[in-house]
Amino acid sequence: MATTFDVLAEPRRRQILDLLRTRDRLVGDLVGELSLTQPAVSKHLRVLREAGLVSVRQDAQRRWYRLRPEPLAEIDEWLAPYRRLWSDSLDALERHLDTMPDQPDQPDQPERAGGATEIQE
């Protein structure tokens, strides 16, 4: 069975999850949004369902797909040390910038008659 990372490596599957993040959707809705064929969308949904990232609810002849965010916790856990790395780096940059003297705004160069800028040699 594919890992969550393997499943999410496919850009169209990420697009499907992005669409399902806002609300439950029918396959036909996803087909229209993604400009894919119905069989292609169904194939992606099957992979997402097998990975536990989406669930399906049958309503008569229609199938409603819903995002299941719980499996994304694996991705979130993996990203946590990288978030800390970025946070630490940005904190260090902020501390460095705080130690730098403030530079006064440089006045504009004086203009000559006719609007030309004076060039200093």
mmCIF file of C-alpha atoms in Angstrom:
data_model
loop_
_atom_site.group_PDB
_atom_site.id
_atom_site.type_symbol
_atom_site.label_atom_id
_atom_site.label_comp_id
_atom_site.label_asym_id
_atom_site.label_seq_id
_atom_site.Cartn_x
_atom_site.Cartn_y
_atom_site.Cartn_z
ATOM 1 C CA MET A 1 0.000 0.000 0.000
ATOM 2 C CA ALA A 2 1.227 3.492 -0.874
ATOM 3 C CA THR A 3 2.221 5.914 1.855
ATOM 4 C CA THR A 4 0.491 9.253 2.269
ATOM 5 C CA PHE A 5 3.567 10.857 0.720
ATOM 6 C CA ASP A 6 3.331 8.604 -2.340
ATOM 7 C CA VAL A 7 -0.339 9.388 -2.789
ATOM 8 C CA LEU A 8 0.173 13.140 -2.445
ATOM 9 C CA ALA A 9 3.080 13.161 -4.888
ATOM 10 C CA GLU A 10 0.496 13.255 -7.707
ATOM 11 C CA PRO A 11 -0.541 16.926 -8.286
ATOM 12 C CA ARG A 12 -4.118 16.096 -9.352
ATOM 13 C CA ARG A 13 -4.725 14.278 -6.067
ATOM 14 C CA ARG A 14 -3.573 17.354 -4.176
ATOM 15 C CA GLN A 15 -5.979 19.435 -6.276
ATOM 16 C CA ILE A 16 -8.806 17.059 -5.373
ATOM 17 C CA LEU A 17 -7.980 17.402 -1.678
ATOM 18 C CA ASP A 18 -7.881 21.193 -2.048
ATOM 19 C CA LEU A 19 -11.379 21.117 -3.539
ATOM 20 C CA LEU A 20 -12.688 18.761 -0.871
ATOM 21 C CA ARG A 21 -11.244 20.980 1.850
ATOM 22 C CA THR A 22 -14.035 23.497 1.293
ATOM 23 C CA ARG A 23 -16.969 21.058 1.051
ATOM 24 C CA ASP A 24 -18.083 17.549 0.142
ATOM 25 C CA ARG A 25 -18.326 17.024 -3.607
ATOM 26 C CA LEU A 26 -19.739 14.685 -6.193
ATOM 27 C CA VAL A 27 -17.486 13.074 -8.800
ATOM 28 C CA GLY A 28 -19.156 15.219 -11.475
ATOM 29 C CA ASP A 29 -18.251 18.389 -9.565
ATOM 30 C CA LEU A 30 -14.625 17.314 -9.460
ATOM 31 C CA VAL A 31 -14.639 16.408 -13.160
ATOM 32 C CA GLY A 32 -15.841 19.921 -14.012
ATOM 33 C CA GLU A 33 -13.362 21.657 -11.715
ATOM 34 C CA LEU A 34 -10.338 19.644 -12.822
ATOM 35 C CA SER A 35 -11.095 19.302 -16.541
ATOM 36 C CA LEU A 36 -10.360 15.574 -16.318
ATOM 37 C CA THR A 37 -12.418 12.652 -17.538
ATOM 38 C CA GLN A 38 -14.722 10.920 -15.091
ATOM 39 C CA PRO A 39 -12.654 7.699 -15.176
ATOM 40 C CA ALA A 40 -9.469 9.657 -14.369
ATOM 41 C CA VAL A 41 -11.101 11.435 -11.416
ATOM 42 C CA SER A 42 -12.567 8.137 -10.182
ATOM 43 C CA LYS A 43 -9.127 6.530 -10.343
ATOM 44 C CA HIS A 44 -7.596 9.327 -8.257
ATOM 45 C CA LEU A 45 -10.476 9.147 -5.781
ATOM 46 C CA ARG A 46 -9.976 5.390 -5.413
ATOM 47 C CA VAL A 47 -6.286 5.929 -4.549
ATOM 48 C CA LEU A 48 -7.193 8.693 -2.092
ATOM 49 C CA ARG A 49 -9.889 6.501 -0.519
ATOM 50 C CA GLU A 50 -7.504 3.535 -0.153
ATOM 51 C CA ALA A 51 -4.999 5.829 1.560
ATOM 52 C CA GLY A 52 -7.729 6.983 3.947
ATOM 53 C CA LEU A 53 -7.551 10.596 2.765
ATOM 54 C CA VAL A 54 -11.163 10.693 1.559
ATOM 55 C CA SER A 55 -14.347 8.927 2.514
ATOM 56 C CA VAL A 56 -17.377 8.311 0.314
ATOM 57 C CA ARG A 57 -21.066 8.478 1.204
ATOM 58 C CA GLN A 58 -23.657 6.990 -1.129
ATOM 59 C CA ASP A 59 -26.866 9.008 -1.614
ATOM 60 C CA ALA A 60 -29.107 7.094 -4.022
ATOM 61 C CA GLN A 61 -27.092 7.037 -7.282
ATOM 62 C CA ARG A 62 -24.681 9.763 -6.195
ATOM 63 C CA ARG A 63 -21.415 9.393 -4.331
ATOM 64 C CA TRP A 64 -20.314 12.250 -2.120
ATOM 65 C CA TYR A 65 -16.621 12.502 -1.331
ATOM 66 C CA ARG A 66 -15.312 14.084 1.857
ATOM 67 C CA LEU A 67 -11.802 14.968 3.003
ATOM 68 C CA ARG A 68 -10.467 12.971 5.947
ATOM 69 C CA PRO A 69 -7.672 15.153 7.376
ATOM 70 C CA GLU A 70 -6.470 12.662 10.008
ATOM 71 C CA PRO A 71 -3.939 10.895 7.719
ATOM 72 C CA LEU A 72 -2.374 14.276 6.976
ATOM 73 C CA ALA A 73 -1.034 14.217 10.540
ATOM 74 C CA GLU A 74 1.803 12.012 9.217
ATOM 75 C CA ILE A 75 2.831 14.826 6.871
ATOM 76 C CA ASP A 76 2.428 17.413 9.624
ATOM 77 C CA GLU A 77 4.684 15.413 11.960
ATOM 78 C CA TRP A 78 7.321 15.060 9.274
ATOM 79 C CA LEU A 79 7.236 18.811 8.555
ATOM 80 C CA ALA A 80 7.451 19.890 12.228
ATOM 81 C CA PRO A 81 11.275 19.941 12.473
ATOM 82 C CA TYR A 82 11.478 21.871 9.200
ATOM 83 C CA ARG A 83 9.034 24.449 10.519
ATOM 84 C CA ARG A 84 11.217 24.805 13.623
ATOM 85 C CA LEU A 85 14.282 25.197 11.393
ATOM 86 C CA TRP A 86 12.621 28.015 9.446
ATOM 87 C CA SER A 87 11.330 29.615 12.618
ATOM 88 C CA ASP A 88 14.791 29.499 14.224
ATOM 89 C CA SER A 89 16.374 30.946 11.068
ATOM 90 C CA LEU A 90 13.849 33.756 10.877
ATOM 91 C CA ASP A 91 14.288 34.493 14.589
ATOM 92 C CA ALA A 92 18.076 34.713 14.067
ATOM 93 C CA LEU A 93 17.565 37.067 11.121
ATOM 94 C CA GLU A 94 15.285 39.254 13.235
ATOM 95 C CA ARG A 95 17.873 39.395 16.041
ATOM 96 C CA HIS A 96 20.577 40.329 13.509
ATOM 97 C CA LEU A 97 18.452 43.075 11.986
ATOM 98 C CA ASP A 98 17.671 44.417 15.462
ATOM 99 C CA THR A 99 21.418 44.893 16.102
ATOM 100 C CA MET A 100 21.982 46.879 12.912
ATOM 101 C CA PRO A 101 21.979 50.647 13.174
ATOM 102 C CA ASP A 102 19.067 52.380 11.555
ATOM 103 C CA GLN A 103 20.085 54.055 8.313
ATOM 104 C CA PRO A 104 18.614 57.499 7.795
ATOM 105 C CA ASP A 105 16.808 57.995 4.534
ATOM 106 C CA GLN A 106 19.158 59.277 1.862
ATOM 107 C CA PRO A 107 18.086 62.692 0.575
ATOM 108 C CA ASP A 108 17.401 62.948 -3.121
ATOM 109 C CA GLN A 109 20.217 64.311 -5.240
ATOM 110 C CA PRO A 110 19.857 68.035 -5.978
ATOM 111 C CA GLU A 111 18.372 68.735 -9.350
ATOM 112 C CA ARG A 112 19.760 71.134 -11.927
ATOM 113 C CA ALA A 113 17.702 73.533 -13.932
ATOM 114 C CA GLY A 114 15.601 71.632 -16.431
ATOM 115 C CA GLY A 115 15.131 68.685 -14.058
ATOM 116 C CA ALA A 116 18.442 66.909 -14.795
ATOM 117 C CA THR A 117 20.131 65.249 -11.870
ATOM 118 C CA GLU A 118 23.532 66.586 -10.983
ATOM 119 C CA ILE A 119 26.299 64.016 -11.425
ATOM 120 C CA GLN A 120 29.159 64.129 -8.975
ATOM 121 C CA GLU A 121 32.599 63.022 -10.112
#
